[in-house]
Coordinates of C-alpha atoms in Angstrom, one line a residue:
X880 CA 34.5 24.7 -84.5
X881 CA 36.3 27.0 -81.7
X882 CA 34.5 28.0 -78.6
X883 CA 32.6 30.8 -78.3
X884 CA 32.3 32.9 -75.3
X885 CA 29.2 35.1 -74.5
X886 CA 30.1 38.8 -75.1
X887 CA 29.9 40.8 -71.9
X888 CA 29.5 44.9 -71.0
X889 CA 32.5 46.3 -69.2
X890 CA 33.0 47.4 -65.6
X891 CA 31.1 50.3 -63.7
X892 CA 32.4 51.6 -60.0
X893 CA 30.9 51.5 -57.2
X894 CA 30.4 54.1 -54.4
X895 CA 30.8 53.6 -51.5
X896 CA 28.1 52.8 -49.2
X897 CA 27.1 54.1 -45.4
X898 CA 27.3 52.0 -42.6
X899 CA 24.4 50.8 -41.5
X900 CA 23.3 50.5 -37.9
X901 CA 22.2 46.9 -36.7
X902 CA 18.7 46.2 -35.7
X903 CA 16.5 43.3 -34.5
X904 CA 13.8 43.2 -32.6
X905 CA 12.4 46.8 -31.2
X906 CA 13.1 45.9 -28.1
X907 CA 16.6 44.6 -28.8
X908 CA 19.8 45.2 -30.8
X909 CA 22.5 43.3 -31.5
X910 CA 26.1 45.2 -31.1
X911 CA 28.2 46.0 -33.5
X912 CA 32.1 46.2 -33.2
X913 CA 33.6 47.8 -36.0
X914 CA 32.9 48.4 -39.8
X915 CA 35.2 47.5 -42.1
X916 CA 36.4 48.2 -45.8
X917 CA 37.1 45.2 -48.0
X918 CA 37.8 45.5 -52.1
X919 CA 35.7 43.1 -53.6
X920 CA 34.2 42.5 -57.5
X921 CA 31.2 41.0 -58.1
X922 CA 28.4 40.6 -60.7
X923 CA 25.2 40.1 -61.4
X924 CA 22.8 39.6 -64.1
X925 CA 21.0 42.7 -66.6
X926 CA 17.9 43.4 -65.0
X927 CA 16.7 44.2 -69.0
X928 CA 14.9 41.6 -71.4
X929 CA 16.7 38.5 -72.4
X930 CA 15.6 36.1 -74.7
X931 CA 16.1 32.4 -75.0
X932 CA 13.8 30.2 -77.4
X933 CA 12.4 27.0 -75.5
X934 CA 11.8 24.0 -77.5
X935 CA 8.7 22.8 -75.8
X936 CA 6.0 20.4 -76.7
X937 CA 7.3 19.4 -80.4
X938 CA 7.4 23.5 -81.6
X939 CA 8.9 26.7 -81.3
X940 CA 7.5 29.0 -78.0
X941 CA 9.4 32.4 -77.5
X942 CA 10.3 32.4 -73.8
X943 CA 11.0 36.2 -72.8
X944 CA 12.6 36.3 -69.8
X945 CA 12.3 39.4 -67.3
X946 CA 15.3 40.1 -64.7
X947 CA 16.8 37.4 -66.4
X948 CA 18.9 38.0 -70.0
X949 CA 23.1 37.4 -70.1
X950 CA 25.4 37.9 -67.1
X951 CA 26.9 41.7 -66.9
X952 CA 30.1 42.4 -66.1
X953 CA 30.5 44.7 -62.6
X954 CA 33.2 45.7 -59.8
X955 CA 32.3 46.0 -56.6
X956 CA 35.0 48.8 -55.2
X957 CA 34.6 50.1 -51.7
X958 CA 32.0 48.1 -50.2
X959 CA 31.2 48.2 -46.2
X960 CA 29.9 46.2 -43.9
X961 CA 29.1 45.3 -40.9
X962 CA 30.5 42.8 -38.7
X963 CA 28.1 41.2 -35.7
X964 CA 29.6 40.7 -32.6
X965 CA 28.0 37.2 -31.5
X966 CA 25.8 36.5 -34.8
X967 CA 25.6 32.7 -34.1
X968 CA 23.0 32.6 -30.7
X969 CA 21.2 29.5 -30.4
X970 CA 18.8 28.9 -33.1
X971 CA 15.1 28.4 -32.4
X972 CA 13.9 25.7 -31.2
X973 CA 13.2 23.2 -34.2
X974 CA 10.1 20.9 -34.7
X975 CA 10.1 18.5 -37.7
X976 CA 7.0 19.7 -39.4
X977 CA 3.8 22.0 -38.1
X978 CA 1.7 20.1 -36.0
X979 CA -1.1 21.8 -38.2
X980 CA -0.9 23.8 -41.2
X981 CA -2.7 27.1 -41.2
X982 CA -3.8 29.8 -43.6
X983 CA -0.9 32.5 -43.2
X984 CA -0.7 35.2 -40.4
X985 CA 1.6 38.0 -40.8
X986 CA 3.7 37.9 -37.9
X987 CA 6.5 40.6 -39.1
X988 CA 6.7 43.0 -42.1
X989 CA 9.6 44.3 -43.3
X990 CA 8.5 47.3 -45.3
X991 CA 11.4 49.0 -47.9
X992 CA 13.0 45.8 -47.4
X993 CA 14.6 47.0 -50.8
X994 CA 14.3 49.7 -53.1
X995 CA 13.5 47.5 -56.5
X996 CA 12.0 44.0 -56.7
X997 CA 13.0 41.8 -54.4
X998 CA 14.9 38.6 -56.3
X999 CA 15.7 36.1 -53.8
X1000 CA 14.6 35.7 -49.7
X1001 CA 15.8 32.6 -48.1
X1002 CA 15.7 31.3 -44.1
X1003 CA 18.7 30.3 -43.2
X1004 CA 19.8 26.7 -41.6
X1005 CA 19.3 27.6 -38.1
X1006 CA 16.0 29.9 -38.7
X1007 CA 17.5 33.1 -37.6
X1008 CA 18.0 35.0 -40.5
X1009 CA 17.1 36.1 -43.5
X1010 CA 19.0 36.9 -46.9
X1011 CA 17.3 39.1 -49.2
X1012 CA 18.8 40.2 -53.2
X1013 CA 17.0 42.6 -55.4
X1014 CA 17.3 44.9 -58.6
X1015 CA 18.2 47.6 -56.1
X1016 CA 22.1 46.2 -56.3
X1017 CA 21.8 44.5 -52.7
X1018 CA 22.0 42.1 -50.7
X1019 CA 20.4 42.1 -46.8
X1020 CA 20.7 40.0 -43.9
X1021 CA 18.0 40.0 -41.5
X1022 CA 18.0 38.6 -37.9
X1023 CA 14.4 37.6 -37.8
X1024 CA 14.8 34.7 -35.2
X1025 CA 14.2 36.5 -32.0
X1026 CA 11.0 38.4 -33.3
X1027 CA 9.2 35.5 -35.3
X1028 CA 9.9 33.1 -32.1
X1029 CA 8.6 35.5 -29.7
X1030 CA 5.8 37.3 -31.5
X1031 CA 2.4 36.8 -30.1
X1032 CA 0.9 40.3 -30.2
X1033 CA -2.6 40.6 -33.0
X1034 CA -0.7 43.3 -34.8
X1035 CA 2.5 42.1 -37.2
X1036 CA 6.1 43.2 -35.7
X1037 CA 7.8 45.9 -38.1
X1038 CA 11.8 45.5 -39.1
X1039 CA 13.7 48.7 -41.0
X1040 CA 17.3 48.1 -41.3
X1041 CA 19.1 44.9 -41.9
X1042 CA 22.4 43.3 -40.0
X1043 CA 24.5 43.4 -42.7
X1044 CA 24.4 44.5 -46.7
X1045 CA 26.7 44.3 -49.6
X1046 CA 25.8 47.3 -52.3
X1047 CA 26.8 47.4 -55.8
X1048 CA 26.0 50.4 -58.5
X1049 CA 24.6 49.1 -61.7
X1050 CA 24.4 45.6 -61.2
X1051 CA 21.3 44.1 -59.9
X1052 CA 21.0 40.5 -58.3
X1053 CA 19.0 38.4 -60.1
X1054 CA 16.3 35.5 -59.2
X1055 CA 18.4 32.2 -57.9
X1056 CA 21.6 33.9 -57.7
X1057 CA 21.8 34.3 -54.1
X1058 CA 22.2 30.6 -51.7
X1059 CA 23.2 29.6 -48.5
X1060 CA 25.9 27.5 -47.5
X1061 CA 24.5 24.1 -45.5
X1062 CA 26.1 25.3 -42.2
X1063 CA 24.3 28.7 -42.7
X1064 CA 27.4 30.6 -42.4
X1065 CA 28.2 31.9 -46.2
X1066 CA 26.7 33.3 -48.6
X1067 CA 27.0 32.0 -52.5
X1068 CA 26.9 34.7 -55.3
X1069 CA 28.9 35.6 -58.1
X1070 CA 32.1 37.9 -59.2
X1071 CA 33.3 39.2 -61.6
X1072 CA 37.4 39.7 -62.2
X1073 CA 39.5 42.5 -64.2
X1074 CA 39.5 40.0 -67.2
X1075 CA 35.9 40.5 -67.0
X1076 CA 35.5 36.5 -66.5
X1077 CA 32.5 35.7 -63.7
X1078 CA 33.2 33.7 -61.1
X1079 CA 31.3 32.1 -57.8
X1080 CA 32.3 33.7 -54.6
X1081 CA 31.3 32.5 -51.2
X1082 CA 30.6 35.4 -48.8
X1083 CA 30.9 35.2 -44.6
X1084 CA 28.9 38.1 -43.4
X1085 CA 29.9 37.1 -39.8
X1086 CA 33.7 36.9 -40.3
X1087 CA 36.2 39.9 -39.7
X1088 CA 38.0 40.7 -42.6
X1089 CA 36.3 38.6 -44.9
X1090 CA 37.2 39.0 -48.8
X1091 CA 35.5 36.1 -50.0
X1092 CA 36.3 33.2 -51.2
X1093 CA 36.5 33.1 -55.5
X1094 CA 36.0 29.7 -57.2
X1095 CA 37.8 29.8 -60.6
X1096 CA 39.3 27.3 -63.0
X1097 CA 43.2 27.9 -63.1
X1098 CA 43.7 25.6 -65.8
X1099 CA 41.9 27.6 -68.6
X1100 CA 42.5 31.1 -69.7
X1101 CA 39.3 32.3 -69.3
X1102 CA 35.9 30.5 -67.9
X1103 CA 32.7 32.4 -66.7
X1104 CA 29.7 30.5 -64.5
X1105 CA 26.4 32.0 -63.3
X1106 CA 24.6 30.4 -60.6
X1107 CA 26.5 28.4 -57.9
X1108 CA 24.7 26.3 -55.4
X1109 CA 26.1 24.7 -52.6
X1110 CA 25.6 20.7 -52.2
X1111 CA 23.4 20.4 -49.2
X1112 CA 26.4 18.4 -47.4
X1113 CA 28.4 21.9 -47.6
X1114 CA 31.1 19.7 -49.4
X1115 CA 31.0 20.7 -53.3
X1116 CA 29.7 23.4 -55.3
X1117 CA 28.1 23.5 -58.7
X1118 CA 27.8 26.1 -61.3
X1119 CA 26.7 26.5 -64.9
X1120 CA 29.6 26.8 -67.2
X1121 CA 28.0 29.7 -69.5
X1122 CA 30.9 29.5 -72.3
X1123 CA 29.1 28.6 -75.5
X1124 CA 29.6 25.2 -76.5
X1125 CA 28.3 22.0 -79.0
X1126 CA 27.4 20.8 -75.2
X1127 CA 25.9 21.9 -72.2
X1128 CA 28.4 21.9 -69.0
X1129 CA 27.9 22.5 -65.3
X1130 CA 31.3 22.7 -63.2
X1131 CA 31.7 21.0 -59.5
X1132 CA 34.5 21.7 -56.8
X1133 CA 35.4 21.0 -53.5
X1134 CA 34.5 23.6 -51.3
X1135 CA 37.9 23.4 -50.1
X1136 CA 39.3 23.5 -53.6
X1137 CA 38.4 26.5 -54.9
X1138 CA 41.1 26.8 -58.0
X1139 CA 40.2 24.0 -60.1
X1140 CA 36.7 22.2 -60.5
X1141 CA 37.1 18.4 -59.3
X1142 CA 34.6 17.7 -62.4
X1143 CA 32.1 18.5 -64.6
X1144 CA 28.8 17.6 -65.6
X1145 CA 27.8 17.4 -69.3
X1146 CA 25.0 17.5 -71.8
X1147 CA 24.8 17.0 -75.2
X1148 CA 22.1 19.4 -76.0
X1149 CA 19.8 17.9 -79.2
X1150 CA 18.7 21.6 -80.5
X1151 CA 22.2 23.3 -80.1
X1152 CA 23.0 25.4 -82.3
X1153 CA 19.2 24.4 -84.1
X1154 CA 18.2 28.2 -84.9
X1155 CA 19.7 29.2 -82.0
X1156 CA 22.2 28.2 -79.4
X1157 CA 20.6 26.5 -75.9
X1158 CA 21.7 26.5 -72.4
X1159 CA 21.1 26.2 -68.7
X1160 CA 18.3 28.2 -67.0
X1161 CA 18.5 26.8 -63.5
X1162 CA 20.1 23.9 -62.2
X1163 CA 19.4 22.1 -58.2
X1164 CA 20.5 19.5 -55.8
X1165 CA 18.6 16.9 -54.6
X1166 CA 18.3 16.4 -50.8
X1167 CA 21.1 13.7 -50.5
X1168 CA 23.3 15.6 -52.8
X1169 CA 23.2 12.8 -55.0
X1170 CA 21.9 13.9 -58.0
X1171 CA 22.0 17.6 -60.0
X1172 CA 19.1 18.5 -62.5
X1173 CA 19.2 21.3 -65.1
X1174 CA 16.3 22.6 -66.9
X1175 CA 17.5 24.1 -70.3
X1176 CA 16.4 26.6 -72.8
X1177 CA 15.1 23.9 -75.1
X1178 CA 12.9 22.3 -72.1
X1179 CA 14.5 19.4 -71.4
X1180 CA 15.0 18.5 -67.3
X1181 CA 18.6 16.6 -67.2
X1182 CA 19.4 14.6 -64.3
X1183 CA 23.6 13.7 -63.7
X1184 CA 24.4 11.0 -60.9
X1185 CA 26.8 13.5 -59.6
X1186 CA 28.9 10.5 -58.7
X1187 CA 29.3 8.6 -61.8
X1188 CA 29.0 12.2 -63.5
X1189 CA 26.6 10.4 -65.8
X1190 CA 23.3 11.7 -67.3
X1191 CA 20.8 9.6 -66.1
X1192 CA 17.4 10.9 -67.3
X1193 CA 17.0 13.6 -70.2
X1194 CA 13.7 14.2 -71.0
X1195 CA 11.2 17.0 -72.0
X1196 CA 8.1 17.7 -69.6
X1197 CA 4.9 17.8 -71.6
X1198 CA 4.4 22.0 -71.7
X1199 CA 0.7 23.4 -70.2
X1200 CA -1.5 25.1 -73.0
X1201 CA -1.1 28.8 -73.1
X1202 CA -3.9 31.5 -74.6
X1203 CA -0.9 32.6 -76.5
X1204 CA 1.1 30.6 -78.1
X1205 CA 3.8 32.5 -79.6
X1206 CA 5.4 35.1 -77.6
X1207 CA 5.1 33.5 -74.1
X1208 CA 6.3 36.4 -71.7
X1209 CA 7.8 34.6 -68.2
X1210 CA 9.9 36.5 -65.4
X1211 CA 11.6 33.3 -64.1
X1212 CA 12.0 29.2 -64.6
X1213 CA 12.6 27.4 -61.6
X1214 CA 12.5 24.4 -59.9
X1215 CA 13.0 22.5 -56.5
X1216 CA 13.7 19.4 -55.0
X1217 CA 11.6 17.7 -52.0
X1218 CA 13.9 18.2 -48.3
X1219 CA 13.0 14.4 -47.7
X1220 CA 12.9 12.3 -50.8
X1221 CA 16.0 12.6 -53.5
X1222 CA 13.9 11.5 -56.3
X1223 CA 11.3 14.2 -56.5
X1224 CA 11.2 17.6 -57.3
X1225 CA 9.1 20.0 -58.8
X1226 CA 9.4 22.0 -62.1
X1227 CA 8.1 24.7 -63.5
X1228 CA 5.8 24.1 -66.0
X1229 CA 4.4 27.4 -67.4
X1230 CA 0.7 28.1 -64.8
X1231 CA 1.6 24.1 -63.5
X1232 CA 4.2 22.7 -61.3
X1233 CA 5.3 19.3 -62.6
X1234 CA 6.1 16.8 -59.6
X1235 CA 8.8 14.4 -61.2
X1236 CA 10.2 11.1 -60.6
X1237 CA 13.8 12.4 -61.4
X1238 CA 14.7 8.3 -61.7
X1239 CA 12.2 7.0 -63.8
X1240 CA 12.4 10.4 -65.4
X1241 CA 8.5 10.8 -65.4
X1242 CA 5.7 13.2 -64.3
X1243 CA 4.3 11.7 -60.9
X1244 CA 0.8 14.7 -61.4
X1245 CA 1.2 18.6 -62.2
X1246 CA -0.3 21.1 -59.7
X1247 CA -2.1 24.0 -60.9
X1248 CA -4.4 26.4 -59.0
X1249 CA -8.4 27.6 -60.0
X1250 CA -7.5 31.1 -58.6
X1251 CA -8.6 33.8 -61.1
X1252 CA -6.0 36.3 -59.6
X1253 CA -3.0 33.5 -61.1
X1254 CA -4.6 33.7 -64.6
X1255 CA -5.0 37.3 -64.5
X1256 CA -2.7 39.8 -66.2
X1257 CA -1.0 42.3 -65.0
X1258 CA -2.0 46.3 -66.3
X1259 CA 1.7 46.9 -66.1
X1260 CA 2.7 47.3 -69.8
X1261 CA 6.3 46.4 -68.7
X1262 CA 4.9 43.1 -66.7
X1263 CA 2.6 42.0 -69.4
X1264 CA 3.5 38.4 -68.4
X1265 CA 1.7 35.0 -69.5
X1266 CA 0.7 33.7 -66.2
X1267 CA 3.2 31.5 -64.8
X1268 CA 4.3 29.8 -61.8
X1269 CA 7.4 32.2 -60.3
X1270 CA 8.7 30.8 -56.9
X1271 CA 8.5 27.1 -56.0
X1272 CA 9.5 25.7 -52.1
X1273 CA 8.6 22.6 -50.4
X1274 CA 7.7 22.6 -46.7
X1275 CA 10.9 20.9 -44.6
X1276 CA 8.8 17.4 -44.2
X1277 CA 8.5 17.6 -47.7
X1278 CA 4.8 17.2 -47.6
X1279 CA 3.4 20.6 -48.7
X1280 CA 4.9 22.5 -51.9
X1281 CA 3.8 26.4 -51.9
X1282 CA 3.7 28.6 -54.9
X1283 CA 3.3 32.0 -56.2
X1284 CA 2.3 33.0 -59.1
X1285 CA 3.7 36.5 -61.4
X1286 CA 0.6 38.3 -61.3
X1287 CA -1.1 37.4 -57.7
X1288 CA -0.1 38.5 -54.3
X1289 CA -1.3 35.3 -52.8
X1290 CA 0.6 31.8 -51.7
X1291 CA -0.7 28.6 -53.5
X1292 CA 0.0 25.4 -51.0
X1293 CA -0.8 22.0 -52.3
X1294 CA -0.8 18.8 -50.1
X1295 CA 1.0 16.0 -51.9
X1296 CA 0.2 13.4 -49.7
X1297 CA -3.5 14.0 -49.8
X1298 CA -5.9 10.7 -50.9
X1299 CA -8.7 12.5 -52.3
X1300 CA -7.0 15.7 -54.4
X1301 CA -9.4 17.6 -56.4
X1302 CA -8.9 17.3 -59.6
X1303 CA -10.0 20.3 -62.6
X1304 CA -8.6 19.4 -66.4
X1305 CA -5.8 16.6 -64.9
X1306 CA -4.4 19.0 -62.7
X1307 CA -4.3 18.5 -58.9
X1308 CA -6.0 22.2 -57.4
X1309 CA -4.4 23.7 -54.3
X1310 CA -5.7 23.1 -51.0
X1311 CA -4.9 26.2 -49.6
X1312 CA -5.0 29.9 -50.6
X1313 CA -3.6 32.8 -48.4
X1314 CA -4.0 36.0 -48.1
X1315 CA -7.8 36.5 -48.3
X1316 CA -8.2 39.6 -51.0
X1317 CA -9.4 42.0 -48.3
X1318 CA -6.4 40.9 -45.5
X1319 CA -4.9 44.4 -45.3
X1320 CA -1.3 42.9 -44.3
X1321 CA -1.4 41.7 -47.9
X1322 CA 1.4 42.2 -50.5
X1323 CA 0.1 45.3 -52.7
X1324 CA 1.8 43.5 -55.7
X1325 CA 2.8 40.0 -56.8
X1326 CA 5.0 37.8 -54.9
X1327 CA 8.2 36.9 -56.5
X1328 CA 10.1 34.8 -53.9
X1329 CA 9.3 32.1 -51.2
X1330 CA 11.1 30.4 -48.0
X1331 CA 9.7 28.0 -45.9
X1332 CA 11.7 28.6 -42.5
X1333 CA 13.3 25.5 -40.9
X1334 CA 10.6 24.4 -38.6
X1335 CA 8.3 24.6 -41.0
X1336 CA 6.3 27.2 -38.8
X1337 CA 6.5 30.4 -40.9
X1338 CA 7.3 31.6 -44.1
X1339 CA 9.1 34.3 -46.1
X1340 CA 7.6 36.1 -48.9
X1341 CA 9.4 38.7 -51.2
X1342 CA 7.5 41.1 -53.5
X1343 CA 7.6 43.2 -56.0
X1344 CA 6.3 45.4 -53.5
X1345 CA 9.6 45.7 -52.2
X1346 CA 8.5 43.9 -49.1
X1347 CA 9.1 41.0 -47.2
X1348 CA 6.9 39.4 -44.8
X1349 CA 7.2 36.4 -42.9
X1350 CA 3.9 34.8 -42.1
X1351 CA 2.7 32.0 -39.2
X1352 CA 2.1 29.3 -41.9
X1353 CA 2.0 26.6 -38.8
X1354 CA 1.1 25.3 -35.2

């Protein structure tokens, strides 16, 4: 049978944006040298309904998925930025973990931080910034370090305008399609070319110039990926092939060889093409960027040795009862490796997280919360969600995993090294819950993103609020 390729929308311009002025702390600002016009496409995915059908638990569940849906097609044409003068200061000071984990403090709000839901916030390497994506066609940087490191007044510092943004009309950024390089200095996304074939691209906010860098496969006529993540050595980048095929394929390069992939992952798929076609929903590194899992639209978690380029666990994770068992209504899948152990990571598993021995291809225990606010649903007919876990992170000593959840405006923390867990229906119950429902610094609306910054001392939190705020998570 010949290939098939997903269909995808044509192009859409883009205005041209104003420059905006850098700020960071009240008290300080960073100086800006010149602004610069660069032609440059990129994509992102429909923020309308997609569905995909999960095979889950032995029958049929209709996943639909919200902000998620096929990859659309859009060209970036005028875009301006702005380029920092001395953007790499010395980052904070580091410690390995928090001395003492706390219930959250908001330490600095960043109100408007977008104009939609916020997609993706993530700290990068050095703990000075912040990235931010959302359904408002943007992407932000925000130089955070300074204010979080030096913040000790009782009321929360307040940020307005970010470092550096990329705009783009008509196509919003999606949840997990926005990732730091290891060295903190680019930015991963995707493109899209005249041909109307998507394509990684990294992105240097702090470079003059700068273009981007495309990843493509010159040895095919046409090839489209969604998703690329950087291997946390900052030497290779993976990316899911989204071309329909009897398998399920994720593409690696160099990141110095950005023309043709170095190799390929694959997966022979049990239910393609079984009622429907299946494919990759989210894909991860493990710490040591030795192994790569994929979760795919027929639930089952693949592990490749990214060395041997071998599958070495394929298996399905037992799915969490729902109230409905039909139409199951999600807004994102996701999942994350622990910072300090290669083997483990944590999946998504409907209102659980599943902590998995990705070696012996088992579930270690699931996390789940008692929280009311999780199990409740939202009043918005258009976020009439089954609840569901949305953002997974571990803490950097890969002790703590935090959670949210897509109808509460809280953070869920569980200890994973704790002796003594409580225990309610199998499931291990969080040890910590933050905000308290009358803490008027509190998201007014259900968090959809989570960082935990470097030091392990605060934390990022993006809502559908349109709001980040970074919170004193540690001591």
């Amino acid at each position: 049978m010949p290939e098939q390729q997903n269909n995808t929308p044509g192009t859409s311009e883009v205005t041209d944006i104003t420059p905006i002025k850098s700020e960071n702390d009240p008290s300080e600002s960073v100086a800006v040298e010149k602004t610069q016009t660069v032609q440059l496409p990129l994509a992102s995915r429909q923020k309308g309904v997609g569905r995909r059908k999960l095979l889950l638990g032995g029958g049929i569940a209709l996943f639909v998925l919200a902000g998620g849906g096929t990859a659309l097609t859009m060209t970036l044409m005028n875009t301006q930025w702005q380029t920092l003068s001395n953007p790499f200061l010395p980052a904070p000071t580091m410690i390995s973990k928090p001395r003492h984990l706390v219930p959250g403090k908001v330490i600095l709000t960043i109100d408007d931080a977008h104009t939609d839901t916020i997609t993706n916030v993530l700290w990068d390497p050095t703990g000075r910034y912040l990235a931010s994506s959302g359904y408002d066609y943007t992407v932000k940087l925000w130089d955070v370090g300074n204010i979080v490191q030096k913040q000790v007044a009782d009321s929360p510092a307040t940020l307005s305008r970010p470092t550096w943004q990329i705009l783009k009309e008509n196509a919003p950024f999606g949840f997990d399609e926005l990732h730091w390089s290891a060295d903190g200095r680019k930015l991963f996304t995707i493109v899209s070319e005249q041909n109307d074939d998507i394509k990684p691209i990294a992105l240097n906010p702090f470079a003059d110039n700068d273009k981007g860098q495309i990843f493509t496969n010159a040895k095919v006529k046409q090839s489209s990926f969604s998703e690329p993540q950087p291997a946390p050595q900052n030497t290779m980048l993976a990316a899911i092939d989204i071309i329909v095929r009897h398998y399920l394929k994720v593409d690696l390069w160099q990141i110095d060889k950005p023309d043709v992939p170095v190799g390929s992952l694959i997966y022979q798929d049990p239910d393609q093409f079984t009622g429907s076609f299946a494919n990759i929903l989210i894909i991860g590194w493990s710490c040591d960027g030795s192994l790569l899992a994929a979760f795919t639209s027929s639930g089952h978690l693949v592990i490749w040795d990214v060395k041997t380029r071998a599958v070495k666990k394929a298996f399905q994770i037992p799915r969490q009862q729902s109230d409905d068992t039909s139409t199951i209504k999600i807004s994102r899948i996701t999942l994350s490796w622990s910072p300090t152990n290669p083997h483990l990571l944590a999946v998504f598993n409907l209102a659980a997280i599943a902590v998995v021995d990705a070696v012996q291809g088992k579930v270690l225990y699931q996390l789940s919360t008692d929280d009311p606010d999780a199990f409740t649903r939202s009043i918005n007919p258009k976020r009439n969600w089954t609840p569901h876990v949305v953002a997974i992170t571990w803490s950097p000593d890969g002790r703590y995993v935090a959670a949210s959840y897509a109808n509460s405006n809280k953070v869920y923390l569980w200890d994973t090294q704790t002796k003594e867990p409580q225990m309610k229906n199998g499931l291990r119950m969080q040890q910590l819950i933050f905000p308290q429902a009358d803490d008027p610094l509190a998201h007014s609306d259900a968090v959809a993103d989570i960082s935990w910054s470097p030091d392990g001392r605060f934390m990022a939190t993006a809502s559908y609020d349109e709001s980040i705020k970074v919170w004193k998570v540690g001591e």
